[in-house]
Amino acid sequence: MGSKDIGNIVEIMKNDFKSAFSNPIVTLVLIGIIILPSLYALLNIQACWDPYGNTGNVEFAIANLDNGSSFDGTNINVGNELVKDLKKNDKFKWTFVTEDELRKGVHSGKYYAGIVIPKNLSENIVSITGDDPKQAELEYVVNVKSNPVATKLTDTGANTVYTTLNAKIVQIINLAAYGKLGELQEGLAAGASQLAGGGTQLQAGAAQVSSGAGQVSSGVGQVQDGASQVKSGASQVQQGVGDVKSGASQVQQGSSAVQQGASQVQQGSEELDSAVDPSLIPDGPVKDYVEGTSELAKGSGKVANGASQVAGGASDLADGSVQLAEGSGKVAGGASDLADGSVQLAEGSLSLAAGAELLGNAAAQALFTAAGSLGATADQLSAITGINETILGDYFFSPVKLDRNEVFSVPDYGSNVAPFYIVLSMWVGALITCVMMEPKSSIGTKYSPFEMYSGKLLIYVVMSILQACVTLIGAYLLGVHVDNYPLFIFSAILVSVVFMVLIYSVISAIGTVGKGAIVVLLVLQISATGGIYPIEIMHKFFQVLYPYMPMTYAIKLIREAQLGVVWSNYWPALIILLAIGIVTVIVAVAIKEKADKPSKYFEEKLEESGLF
């Protein structure tokens, strides 16, 4: 670039500044262009300053139909309690009306929304403490058509009522449970006493089992002694059986001899009767002797018969004695088996006694331990059930407190959204400036495309600086929170200049087509830069565009400087934003050298239509 080029550039700059003050109308228009972007930012910031702090003017209708109920002997009306709480709440303009007024008002748009508290609200809430709990319900009536933002605000109001009511329900349930703790405490104390008594009984029972085992062991000895005696008696019976058999044989032999003698006497008597005529025998000793012989023979027969019977009885006695001996032997064997079984029984009884004693001691120890634990629990419950129910009710109403710890705290919502609206106003300001002060083409002039581009650039940069300064002054007067003023001023001016250079370069290079491109880029950046809503909740399309949008880094730069700088965020945004400006200038100059003439021809054709 030679001295001639520099001279031409300086000449263009001088002419622009001379023209700016040559006509009051031009000057006023320029002032308007300088001020207008700041109004775009400041008015939007003011409108968003505290939107949720002004909901107290939004009417929210409440129709309380609750008939009340009783709980633990006390009459309650949760609907009335809810109304009292809402009257103390200034988040909305709570309006208490009838059910018909609420429904008609919401339908007509008089009220954005309303809540109907049903007749059985308290009854259903109290039922939670009984055997047949029923869910309490509220009816939320909202006119969605009335206003999109108002609907979201009234949702917050409905949530306030819902949260308050749920807190009261939890309070009632917890107080009911708290009342049962006293009963539980008494039951635990009684149970501990009973368990301790049971432990004592178990120990006594274990001692009795041990004593019984000793008695069983003693009885085993007696059984063994008896078995020995039975065995000895069986042996004696067997020996006696032999004697009985021997005597039976002798009796049989004697019986046979008696029978033989009786037979001989009978035979001799018969022979004597046959030899002597009884009539011839005179009365006297001789006659008394045949008769005696005859009777003797008869008696000898009887004796023989008796001896035979005795011999048979002796034989039967011998057989019975044998059976008795055999039975006695079996009894002796059974007694021996019984003695052996008794020994095993004694041993098992001793083991059982030992186990029973261990079990009894362990069970007793466990019962004593359980009794001690229940007693300690009862003492703890006793301490809890002594707390004042009013204080406890407040605790149950809000058992957890959320301690909010803000990092880079911002005092108001307007300051929080200021980075987005300030950056947006700078983009809009640069666009308005380039539309009102349209960049010129070099065609038909003595200047080259580069000279025309460079010479006209200064006035646009100056306008961007002035626009930024007006916006900064307005933000200060509005009370926008700024953490670091020097860095905030520098960043705002830098963003304004970069945007102006970018937009001027695009429009200067490709004319009307560039204006359309800048407008499209503006529309995309409203949703693709994370200025108001987190980019993560936006459509995937905008998430893809996010890292390529100039406003993404401009918003980050202003936000860091205004609300608390994190240098690891600030420096990358600054470098990328400067790189965008530099690359835009280089590309625009290269394109303008080639596209200046076609762009001029395109604009002339548009002008010929009379529409542009």
Coordinates of C-alpha atoms in Angstrom, one line a residue:
M1 CA 0.0 0.0 0.0
G2 CA 1.6 3.2 -1.2
S3 CA 1.3 6.9 -0.2
K4 CA -1.4 7.4 -2.8
D5 CA -3.5 4.7 -1.3
I6 CA -3.0 6.2 2.2
G7 CA -3.9 9.7 0.9
N8 CA -7.1 8.4 -0.7
I9 CA -8.1 6.6 2.5
V10 CA -7.5 9.7 4.6
E11 CA -9.5 11.8 2.0
I12 CA -12.5 9.5 2.3
M13 CA -12.3 9.7 6.1
K14 CA -12.2 13.5 6.1
N15 CA -15.2 13.7 3.7
D16 CA -17.2 11.4 5.9
F17 CA -16.7 13.5 9.1
K18 CA -17.2 16.7 7.2
S19 CA -20.5 15.3 5.9
A20 CA -21.6 14.3 9.4
F21 CA -21.6 17.9 10.5
S22 CA -22.5 19.7 7.3
N23 CA -26.3 19.3 7.8
P24 CA -28.2 19.4 11.1
I25 CA -30.6 16.8 9.9
V26 CA -27.7 14.5 9.2
T27 CA -26.2 15.1 12.6
L28 CA -29.6 14.4 14.3
V29 CA -29.9 11.2 12.3
L30 CA -26.4 10.1 13.3
I31 CA -27.2 10.9 17.0
G32 CA -30.4 8.9 16.7
I33 CA -28.4 6.0 15.2
I34 CA -26.0 6.3 18.2
I35 CA -28.8 6.3 20.8
L36 CA -31.2 3.9 19.3
P37 CA -29.2 0.6 20.0
S38 CA -28.8 1.6 23.7
L39 CA -32.6 2.0 24.0
Y40 CA -33.0 -1.5 22.7
A41 CA -30.8 -2.8 25.4
L42 CA -31.9 -0.6 28.3
L43 CA -35.6 -0.9 27.8
N44 CA -35.4 -4.7 27.6
I45 CA -33.2 -4.8 30.7
Q46 CA -35.6 -2.6 32.6
A47 CA -38.6 -4.7 31.5
C48 CA -36.8 -7.8 32.9
W49 CA -35.4 -6.1 36.0
D50 CA -37.5 -8.1 38.4
P51 CA -40.4 -9.8 36.6
Y52 CA -41.0 -12.3 39.4
G53 CA -41.0 -9.5 42.0
N54 CA -44.1 -7.9 40.4
T55 CA -46.3 -10.9 40.5
G56 CA -48.1 -9.4 43.5
N57 CA -50.3 -7.5 40.9
V58 CA -51.4 -10.8 39.2
E59 CA -54.8 -11.8 40.4
F60 CA -55.1 -15.5 41.5
A61 CA -58.6 -16.6 42.5
I62 CA -59.2 -19.0 45.5
A63 CA -62.6 -20.6 46.2
N64 CA -62.6 -22.3 49.6
L65 CA -65.4 -24.9 50.0
D66 CA -63.8 -27.0 52.8
N67 CA -66.3 -28.2 55.4
G68 CA -63.6 -29.2 57.9
S69 CA -63.2 -32.3 60.0
S70 CA -62.0 -33.5 63.4
F71 CA -58.7 -35.0 64.3
D72 CA -57.8 -36.5 67.7
G73 CA -60.9 -34.8 69.3
T74 CA -60.0 -31.4 67.7
N75 CA -62.0 -29.6 64.9
I76 CA -59.8 -28.6 62.0
N77 CA -60.3 -26.9 58.7
V78 CA -57.3 -27.1 56.5
G79 CA -59.0 -24.9 53.8
N80 CA -59.3 -22.0 56.3
E81 CA -55.8 -22.5 57.5
L82 CA -54.6 -22.4 53.9
V83 CA -56.5 -19.2 53.2
K84 CA -54.9 -17.6 56.3
D85 CA -51.4 -18.5 55.0
L86 CA -52.2 -17.2 51.5
K87 CA -53.4 -13.9 52.9
K88 CA -49.9 -13.5 54.4
N89 CA -48.3 -14.3 51.1
D90 CA -47.6 -11.4 48.7
K91 CA -46.4 -13.4 45.8
F92 CA -49.7 -12.9 44.1
K93 CA -52.9 -10.9 44.4
W94 CA -54.9 -13.7 46.1
T95 CA -58.6 -13.1 45.5
F96 CA -61.1 -15.1 47.5
V97 CA -64.3 -15.8 45.6
T98 CA -67.1 -18.3 45.2
E99 CA -66.7 -21.3 43.0
D100 CA -69.0 -19.9 40.3
E101 CA -67.1 -16.5 40.3
L102 CA -63.8 -18.3 40.0
R103 CA -64.9 -20.4 37.0
K104 CA -66.5 -17.5 35.2
G105 CA -63.6 -15.2 36.0
V106 CA -61.0 -17.6 34.6
H107 CA -63.1 -18.4 31.6
S108 CA -63.5 -14.7 30.7
G109 CA -59.9 -13.9 31.4
K110 CA -60.6 -11.7 34.5
Y111 CA -58.4 -14.1 36.4
Y112 CA -55.4 -15.9 34.9
A113 CA -56.0 -18.9 37.1
G114 CA -57.6 -20.1 40.3
I115 CA -57.8 -23.0 42.7
V116 CA -60.9 -24.7 44.1
I117 CA -60.5 -26.1 47.6
P118 CA -63.1 -29.0 47.7
K119 CA -65.6 -29.6 50.5
N120 CA -63.9 -32.9 51.7
L121 CA -60.3 -31.5 51.8
S122 CA -59.9 -31.7 55.6
E123 CA -61.8 -35.0 55.8
N124 CA -59.6 -36.7 53.2
I125 CA -56.4 -35.3 54.9
V126 CA -57.5 -36.6 58.3
S127 CA -58.3 -40.0 56.7
I128 CA -54.6 -40.5 56.2
T129 CA -54.2 -41.2 59.9
G130 CA -56.9 -44.0 59.7
D131 CA -57.3 -47.4 58.1
D132 CA -58.9 -46.0 54.9
P133 CA -56.7 -43.1 53.7
K134 CA -58.0 -41.0 50.8
Q135 CA -55.9 -38.7 48.7
A136 CA -56.7 -35.0 49.1
E137 CA -57.2 -33.1 45.8
L138 CA -57.2 -29.5 44.7
E139 CA -58.6 -28.2 41.3
Y140 CA -56.3 -25.9 39.5
V141 CA -58.2 -23.9 36.8
V142 CA -56.0 -21.9 34.4
N143 CA -56.7 -19.9 31.2
V144 CA -53.8 -20.9 29.0
K145 CA -54.9 -18.7 26.1
S146 CA -54.8 -15.5 28.2
N147 CA -51.0 -15.0 28.2
P148 CA -48.1 -17.5 27.8
V149 CA -45.9 -15.9 30.5
A150 CA -48.9 -15.4 32.9
T151 CA -49.6 -19.1 32.7
K152 CA -46.0 -19.9 33.8
L153 CA -46.4 -17.4 36.7
T154 CA -49.7 -18.8 37.8
D155 CA -48.1 -22.3 37.7
T156 CA -45.8 -20.9 40.3
G157 CA -48.8 -19.7 42.4
A158 CA -50.4 -23.1 42.1
N159 CA -47.2 -24.7 43.3
T160 CA -47.1 -22.4 46.2
V161 CA -50.6 -23.5 47.3
Y162 CA -49.7 -27.1 46.6
T163 CA -46.5 -26.9 48.6
T164 CA -48.2 -25.2 51.6
L165 CA -51.0 -27.8 51.6
N166 CA -48.6 -30.7 51.4
A167 CA -46.5 -29.2 54.3
K168 CA -49.7 -29.1 56.4
I169 CA -50.6 -32.7 55.6
V170 CA -47.1 -33.8 56.5
Q171 CA -47.4 -31.8 59.7
I172 CA -50.7 -33.6 60.6
I173 CA -49.3 -37.0 59.8
N174 CA -46.1 -36.5 61.8
L175 CA -48.0 -35.1 64.8
A176 CA -50.3 -38.2 64.7
A177 CA -47.2 -40.4 64.5
Y178 CA -45.7 -38.4 67.3
G179 CA -48.7 -39.0 69.5
K180 CA -48.3 -42.8 68.9
L181 CA -44.7 -42.6 70.0
G182 CA -45.9 -42.2 73.6
E183 CA -47.9 -45.4 73.4
L184 CA -45.0 -47.2 71.8
Q185 CA -42.7 -45.9 74.6
E186 CA -45.1 -47.4 77.2
G187 CA -45.4 -50.7 75.4
L188 CA -41.6 -51.0 75.0
A189 CA -41.1 -50.4 78.7
A190 CA -43.7 -53.0 79.6
G191 CA -42.2 -55.4 77.1
A192 CA -38.8 -54.9 78.6
S193 CA -40.1 -55.9 82.0
Q194 CA -41.8 -59.0 80.7
L195 CA -38.7 -60.1 78.8
A196 CA -36.6 -59.7 81.9
G197 CA -39.1 -61.9 83.9
G198 CA -39.1 -64.5 81.1
G199 CA -35.3 -64.6 81.3
T200 CA -35.5 -65.4 85.0
Q201 CA -38.0 -68.2 84.3
L202 CA -35.8 -69.7 81.6
Q203 CA -32.9 -69.8 83.9
A204 CA -35.0 -71.6 86.6
G205 CA -36.3 -74.1 84.0
A206 CA -32.7 -74.8 82.9
A207 CA -31.8 -75.6 86.5
Q208 CA -34.8 -78.0 86.8
V209 CA -33.8 -79.8 83.6
S210 CA -30.3 -80.3 85.0
S211 CA -31.7 -81.6 88.3
G212 CA -34.0 -84.0 86.4
A213 CA -31.0 -85.3 84.4
G214 CA -29.4 -86.2 87.7
Q215 CA -32.5 -88.1 88.8
V216 CA -32.5 -90.0 85.4
S217 CA -28.9 -90.9 85.9
S218 CA -29.7 -92.3 89.4
G219 CA -32.6 -94.3 88.1
V220 CA -30.4 -95.9 85.5
G221 CA -28.3 -97.4 88.3
Q222 CA -31.4 -98.8 89.9
V223 CA -32.5 -100.3 86.6
Q224 CA -29.1 -101.9 86.2
D225 CA -29.2 -103.4 89.7
G226 CA -32.7 -104.8 89.1
A227 CA -31.6 -106.3 85.8
S228 CA -28.8 -108.1 87.6
Q229 CA -31.2 -109.5 90.2
V230 CA -33.6 -110.7 87.4
K231 CA -30.7 -112.5 85.8
S232 CA -29.7 -114.2 89.1
G233 CA -33.3 -115.2 89.7
A234 CA -33.6 -116.6 86.2
S235 CA -30.5 -118.8 86.9
Q236 CA -32.1 -120.1 90.2
V237 CA -35.3 -120.9 88.4
Q238 CA -33.4 -122.9 85.8
Q239 CA -31.7 -124.8 88.6
G240 CA -35.1 -125.4 90.3
V241 CA -36.5 -126.7 87.0
G242 CA -33.9 -129.5 87.1
D243 CA -34.9 -130.5 90.7
V244 CA -38.6 -130.4 89.7
K245 CA -37.9 -132.7 86.8
S246 CA -35.9 -135.1 88.9
G247 CA -38.7 -135.2 91.6
A248 CA -41.3 -135.7 89.0
S249 CA -39.4 -138.7 87.7
Q250 CA -39.2 -140.2 91.2
V251 CA -42.9 -139.5 91.8
Q252 CA -43.7 -141.3 88.5
Q253 CA -41.5 -144.3 89.6
G254 CA -43.2 -144.4 93.0
S255 CA -46.6 -144.2 91.4
S256 CA -45.8 -147.1 89.2
A257 CA -44.7 -149.1 92.2
V258 CA -47.9 -148.2 94.1
Q259 CA -49.9 -149.2 91.1
Q260 CA -48.1 -152.5 90.9
G261 CA -48.6 -153.1 94.7
A262 CA -52.2 -152.1 94.4
S263 CA -52.6 -154.5 91.6
Q264 CA -51.0 -157.3 93.6
V265 CA -53.2 -156.6 96.6
Q266 CA -56.2 -156.5 94.5
Q267 CA -55.2 -159.8 92.8
G268 CA -54.5 -161.4 96.2
S269 CA -57.9 -160.2 97.5
E270 CA -59.6 -161.6 94.5
E271 CA -57.7 -164.9 94.9
L272 CA -58.7 -165.0 98.6
D273 CA -62.3 -164.3 97.8
S274 CA -62.4 -167.1 95.3
A275 CA -60.7 -169.6 97.6
V276 CA -62.8 -169.0 100.7
D277 CA -66.5 -168.7 100.9
P278 CA -67.2 -165.6 102.8
S279 CA -70.3 -167.2 104.4
L280 CA -68.1 -169.8 105.9
I281 CA -65.9 -167.4 107.6
P282 CA -67.1 -166.7 111.1
D283 CA -67.5 -163.2 112.4
G284 CA -64.5 -162.0 114.1
P285 CA -60.9 -160.9 113.4
V286 CA -60.5 -163.2 110.4
K287 CA -63.5 -161.9 108.7
D288 CA -62.5 -158.3 109.5
Y289 CA -59.0 -159.0 107.9
V290 CA -60.4 -160.2 103.8
E291 CA -62.7 -157.2 104.1
G292 CA -59.7 -155.1 105.2
T293 CA -57.7 -156.7 102.5
S294 CA -60.4 -155.9 100.0
E295 CA -60.6 -152.3 101.1
L296 CA -56.8 -152.1 101.1
A297 CA -56.9 -153.3 97.6
K298 CA -59.4 -150.7 96.7
G299 CA -57.5 -148.0 98.6
S300 CA -54.3 -149.1 97.0
G301 CA -56.0 -148.6 93.6
K302 CA -57.0 -145.2 94.6
V303 CA -53.5 -144.5 95.9
A304 CA -52.2 -145.8 92.6
N305 CA -54.5 -143.6 90.7
G306 CA -53.6 -140.6 92.9
A307 CA -49.9 -141.4 92.5
S308 CA -50.5 -141.5 88.8
Q309 CA -52.2 -138.1 88.9
V310 CA -49.4 -136.7 91.1
A311 CA -46.9 -138.1 88.6
G312 CA -48.8 -136.3 85.8
G313 CA -49.0 -133.1 87.8
A314 CA -45.3 -133.3 88.6
S315 CA -44.7 -133.8 84.9
D316 CA -46.9 -130.7 84.1
L317 CA -45.1 -128.8 86.8
A318 CA -41.8 -129.8 85.3
D319 CA -42.9 -128.6 81.9
G320 CA -44.3 -125.3 83.4
S321 CA -41.0 -124.9 85.3
V322 CA -39.2 -125.2 82.0
Q323 CA -41.4 -122.5 80.5
L324 CA -40.9 -120.4 83.6
A325 CA -37.2 -120.8 83.3
E326 CA -37.2 -119.9 79.7
G327 CA -39.5 -116.9 80.4
S328 CA -37.3 -115.9 83.2
G329 CA -34.3 -116.0 80.9
K330 CA -36.1 -113.8 78.4
V331 CA -37.1 -111.4 81.2
A332 CA -33.5 -111.4 82.3
G333 CA -32.4 -110.6 78.7
G334 CA -35.0 -107.8 78.4
A335 CA -34.0 -106.5 81.7
S336 CA -30.4 -106.4 80.5
D337 CA -31.5 -104.6 77.3
L338 CA -33.6 -102.3 79.4
A339 CA -30.6 -101.6 81.6
D340 CA -28.4 -100.9 78.5
G341 CA -31.2 -98.6 77.1
S342 CA -31.5 -96.9 80.4
V343 CA -27.8 -96.2 80.3
Q344 CA -28.1 -94.5 76.9
L345 CA -31.2 -92.7 78.1
A346 CA -29.2 -91.4 81.1
E347 CA -26.3 -90.3 78.9
G348 CA -28.8 -88.6 76.5
S349 CA -30.6 -87.0 79.4
L350 CA -27.3 -85.6 80.7
S351 CA -26.5 -84.1 77.2
L352 CA -30.0 -82.8 77.0
A353 CA -29.7 -81.2 80.4
A354 CA -26.4 -79.6 79.5
G355 CA -27.8 -78.3 76.2
A356 CA -31.0 -77.1 77.9
E357 CA -29.0 -75.3 80.5
L358 CA -26.8 -73.6 77.8
L359 CA -29.9 -72.8 75.8
G360 CA -31.7 -71.5 78.9
N361 CA -28.7 -69.3 79.9
A362 CA -28.3 -68.0 76.3
A363 CA -32.0 -67.3 75.9
A364 CA -32.1 -65.6 79.3
Q365 CA -29.1 -63.5 78.4
A366 CA -30.7 -62.6 75.0
L367 CA -33.9 -61.6 76.8
F368 CA -32.0 -59.6 79.3
T369 CA -30.2 -57.8 76.5
A370 CA -33.4 -57.2 74.6
A371 CA -35.0 -56.0 77.7
G372 CA -32.1 -53.5 78.2
S373 CA -32.3 -52.3 74.6
L374 CA -36.1 -51.9 74.8
G375 CA -35.7 -50.0 78.1
A376 CA -33.1 -47.7 76.5
T377 CA -35.3 -47.1 73.5
A378 CA -38.2 -46.4 75.8
D379 CA -36.1 -43.9 77.6
Q380 CA -35.1 -42.2 74.3
L381 CA -38.7 -42.1 73.2
S382 CA -39.7 -40.7 76.5
A383 CA -37.3 -37.8 75.9
I384 CA -38.7 -37.3 72.4
T385 CA -42.3 -37.4 73.4
G386 CA -41.6 -34.7 76.0
I387 CA -40.9 -32.1 73.3
N388 CA -43.4 -29.2 73.0
E389 CA -45.9 -30.1 70.2
T390 CA -46.1 -26.5 68.9
I391 CA -42.4 -26.4 68.3
L392 CA -42.5 -29.9 66.9
G393 CA -45.4 -28.9 64.5
D394 CA -43.3 -26.0 63.2
Y395 CA -40.4 -28.4 62.6
F396 CA -42.7 -30.9 60.8
F397 CA -44.0 -28.0 58.6
S398 CA -40.5 -27.4 57.4
P399 CA -38.1 -30.1 58.5
V400 CA -35.3 -29.2 56.1
K401 CA -34.0 -25.7 55.4
L402 CA -32.2 -25.1 52.1
D403 CA -29.2 -22.9 52.7
R404 CA -28.6 -21.1 49.4
N405 CA -24.9 -20.3 48.7
E406 CA -24.6 -18.1 45.7
V407 CA -21.4 -17.9 43.6
F408 CA -21.1 -14.6 41.7
S409 CA -24.3 -13.3 43.3
V410 CA -26.4 -11.0 41.2
P411 CA -28.9 -8.7 43.0
D412 CA -31.5 -8.6 40.3
Y413 CA -32.7 -10.4 37.2
G414 CA -32.2 -7.4 35.0
S415 CA -28.4 -7.4 35.7
N416 CA -28.4 -11.1 35.0
V417 CA -29.8 -10.8 31.5
A418 CA -27.9 -7.5 30.8
P419 CA -25.0 -9.3 28.9
F420 CA -27.4 -10.8 26.4
Y421 CA -29.3 -7.5 25.7
I422 CA -26.2 -5.4 25.6
V423 CA -24.5 -7.6 23.1
L424 CA -27.8 -7.9 21.1
S425 CA -28.2 -4.1 21.0
M426 CA -24.6 -3.8 19.7
W427 CA -25.3 -6.2 16.9
V428 CA -28.6 -4.4 16.1
G429 CA -26.8 -1.0 16.3
A430 CA -24.1 -2.1 13.9
L431 CA -26.8 -3.4 11.5
I432 CA -28.9 -0.2 11.7
T433 CA -25.8 1.9 11.1
C434 CA -24.7 -0.1 8.1
V435 CA -28.3 0.1 6.7
M436 CA -28.7 3.8 7.3
M437 CA -25.1 4.7 6.3
E438 CA -24.8 2.2 3.5
P439 CA -21.2 1.3 2.6
K440 CA -20.2 2.6 -0.8
S441 CA -18.9 0.8 -3.8
S442 CA -15.7 1.9 -5.5
I443 CA -17.3 1.6 -9.0
G444 CA -17.6 5.0 -10.6
T445 CA -15.1 6.7 -8.3
K446 CA -11.4 7.3 -8.3
Y447 CA -10.9 5.0 -5.4
S448 CA -10.0 1.3 -5.4
P449 CA -12.2 -1.3 -3.6
F450 CA -9.5 -1.5 -0.8
E451 CA -9.3 2.3 -0.5
M452 CA -13.1 2.6 -0.3
Y453 CA -13.3 -0.1 2.3
S454 CA -10.5 1.2 4.5
G455 CA -11.5 4.9 4.1
K456 CA -15.1 4.3 5.1
L457 CA -14.3 2.0 8.0
L458 CA -13.2 4.7 10.4
I459 CA -16.6 6.4 10.6
Y460 CA -18.3 3.1 11.4
V461 CA -15.8 2.3 14.1
V462 CA -16.3 5.7 15.7
M463 CA -20.1 5.2 15.6
S464 CA -19.7 1.8 17.3
I465 CA -17.6 3.3 20.1
L466 CA -20.2 6.1 20.6
Q467 CA -23.0 3.6 20.7
A468 CA -21.2 1.5 23.3
C469 CA -20.5 4.5 25.4
V470 CA -24.2 5.6 25.4
T471 CA -25.2 2.0 26.3
L472 CA -22.7 1.9 29.2
I473 CA -23.9 5.3 30.6
G474 CA -27.5 4.1 30.4
A475 CA -26.6 0.8 32.2
Y476 CA -24.9 2.8 34.9
L477 CA -27.9 5.1 35.4
L478 CA -30.3 2.1 35.4
G479 CA -28.3 0.5 38.2
V480 CA -27.1 -2.6 36.3
H481 CA -24.7 -4.5 38.6
V482 CA -21.1 -4.4 37.4
D483 CA -18.3 -6.3 39.2
N484 CA -15.4 -4.8 37.3
Y485 CA -16.1 -1.5 35.6
P486 CA -12.8 -1.0 33.7
L487 CA -12.9 -4.5 32.3
F488 CA -16.6 -4.1 31.6
I489 CA -16.1 -0.8 29.7
F490 CA -13.2 -2.2 27.7
S491 CA -15.1 -5.4 26.8
A492 CA -18.3 -3.6 25.8
I493 CA -16.4 -1.2 23.5
L494 CA -14.4 -4.1 22.0
V495 CA -17.5 -6.1 21.3
S496 CA -19.2 -3.1 19.7
V497 CA -16.2 -2.4 17.4
V498 CA -15.8 -6.1 16.4
F499 CA -19.5 -6.3 15.5
M500 CA -19.4 -3.1 13.5
V501 CA -16.3 -4.2 11.6
L502 CA -17.8 -7.6 11.0
I503 CA -21.2 -6.3 9.7
Y504 CA -19.6 -3.4 7.8
S505 CA -17.2 -5.8 6.1
V506 CA -19.9 -8.2 5.0
I507 CA -22.2 -5.5 3.7
S508 CA -19.4 -3.6 2.0
A509 CA -18.2 -6.8 0.3
I510 CA -21.5 -8.2 -1.0
G511 CA -24.0 -5.4 -0.6
T512 CA -27.7 -6.2 -0.1
V513 CA -27.0 -9.9 0.0
G514 CA -24.7 -9.2 3.0
K515 CA -27.6 -7.3 4.8
G516 CA -29.8 -10.4 4.4
A517 CA -27.0 -12.6 5.7
I518 CA -26.5 -10.4 8.8
V519 CA -30.2 -10.4 9.6
V520 CA -30.4 -14.2 9.3
L521 CA -27.3 -14.4 11.5
L522 CA -29.1 -12.2 14.0
V523 CA -32.1 -14.4 14.1
L524 CA -30.0 -17.5 14.6
Q525 CA -27.9 -16.0 17.4
I526 CA -30.9 -15.1 19.6
S527 CA -31.5 -18.8 20.3
A528 CA -28.0 -20.3 19.6
T529 CA -25.8 -18.3 22.0
G530 CA -27.1 -19.3 25.5
G531 CA -27.8 -15.7 26.4
I532 CA -31.1 -16.3 28.2
Y533 CA -31.8 -20.1 28.2
P534 CA -29.1 -22.7 28.7
I535 CA -27.9 -24.0 25.3
E536 CA -28.4 -27.5 26.6
I537 CA -32.2 -27.2 26.6
M538 CA -32.3 -25.8 23.1
H539 CA -32.8 -27.8 19.9
K540 CA -29.9 -29.8 18.6
F541 CA -29.6 -27.5 15.6
F542 CA -28.9 -24.5 17.8
Q543 CA -26.5 -26.5 19.9
V544 CA -24.5 -27.3 16.8
L545 CA -24.4 -23.6 15.8
Y546 CA -23.4 -22.4 19.3
P547 CA -19.6 -22.5 19.0
Y548 CA -19.7 -20.7 15.6
M549 CA -21.7 -17.7 16.6
P550 CA -19.9 -14.4 17.2
M551 CA -22.4 -13.4 19.9
T552 CA -21.6 -16.6 21.9
Y553 CA -18.2 -15.2 22.7
A554 CA -19.3 -11.6 23.0
I555 CA -21.9 -12.6 25.6
K556 CA -19.3 -14.6 27.5
L557 CA -16.9 -11.7 27.4
I558 CA -19.4 -9.1 28.8
R559 CA -20.8 -11.6 31.4
E560 CA -17.3 -12.3 32.8
A561 CA -16.4 -8.6 33.0
Q562 CA -19.8 -7.5 34.4
L563 CA -20.7 -10.3 36.9
G564 CA -17.4 -11.6 38.0
V565 CA -14.4 -12.6 35.9
V566 CA -13.0 -16.1 35.6
W567 CA -9.9 -15.6 33.4
S568 CA -10.0 -19.1 32.1
N569 CA -13.3 -18.2 30.5
Y570 CA -12.5 -14.6 29.6
W571 CA -9.2 -15.0 27.6
P572 CA -10.5 -17.7 25.2
A573 CA -13.6 -15.7 24.4
L574 CA -11.5 -12.6 23.8
I575 CA -9.0 -14.4 21.5
I576 CA -11.8 -16.0 19.5
L577 CA -13.7 -12.7 19.1
L578 CA -10.6 -10.9 17.9
A579 CA -9.9 -13.7 15.5
I580 CA -13.4 -13.5 14.1
G581 CA -12.9 -9.7 13.5
I582 CA -9.5 -10.1 11.9
V583 CA -10.5 -13.0 9.7
T584 CA -13.6 -11.1 8.6
V585 CA -11.6 -8.1 7.5
I586 CA -9.1 -10.2 5.5
V587 CA -11.9 -12.2 3.8
A588 CA -14.0 -9.1 3.1
V589 CA -11.2 -7.2 1.5
A590 CA -10.4 -10.1 -0.7
I591 CA -14.0 -10.6 -1.7
K592 CA -14.6 -6.8 -2.3
E593 CA -11.8 -6.7 -4.8
K594 CA -13.6 -9.3 -6.9
A595 CA -17.3 -8.7 -6.0
D596 CA -17.4 -4.9 -5.9
K597 CA -18.5 -4.5 -9.5
P598 CA -21.1 -7.3 -9.6
S599 CA -22.5 -6.1 -6.2
K600 CA -22.9 -2.6 -7.7
Y601 CA -24.7 -3.9 -10.7
F602 CA -27.0 -6.0 -8.4
E603 CA -27.9 -2.9 -6.3
E604 CA -28.6 -0.8 -9.4
K605 CA -31.1 -3.3 -10.7
L606 CA -32.9 -3.3 -7.4
E607 CA -33.1 0.4 -7.4
E608 CA -34.5 0.4 -10.9
S609 CA -37.5 -1.6 -9.6
G610 CA -38.5 1.3 -7.5
L611 CA -39.0 -1.0 -4.5
F612 CA -35.5 -0.7 -3.0

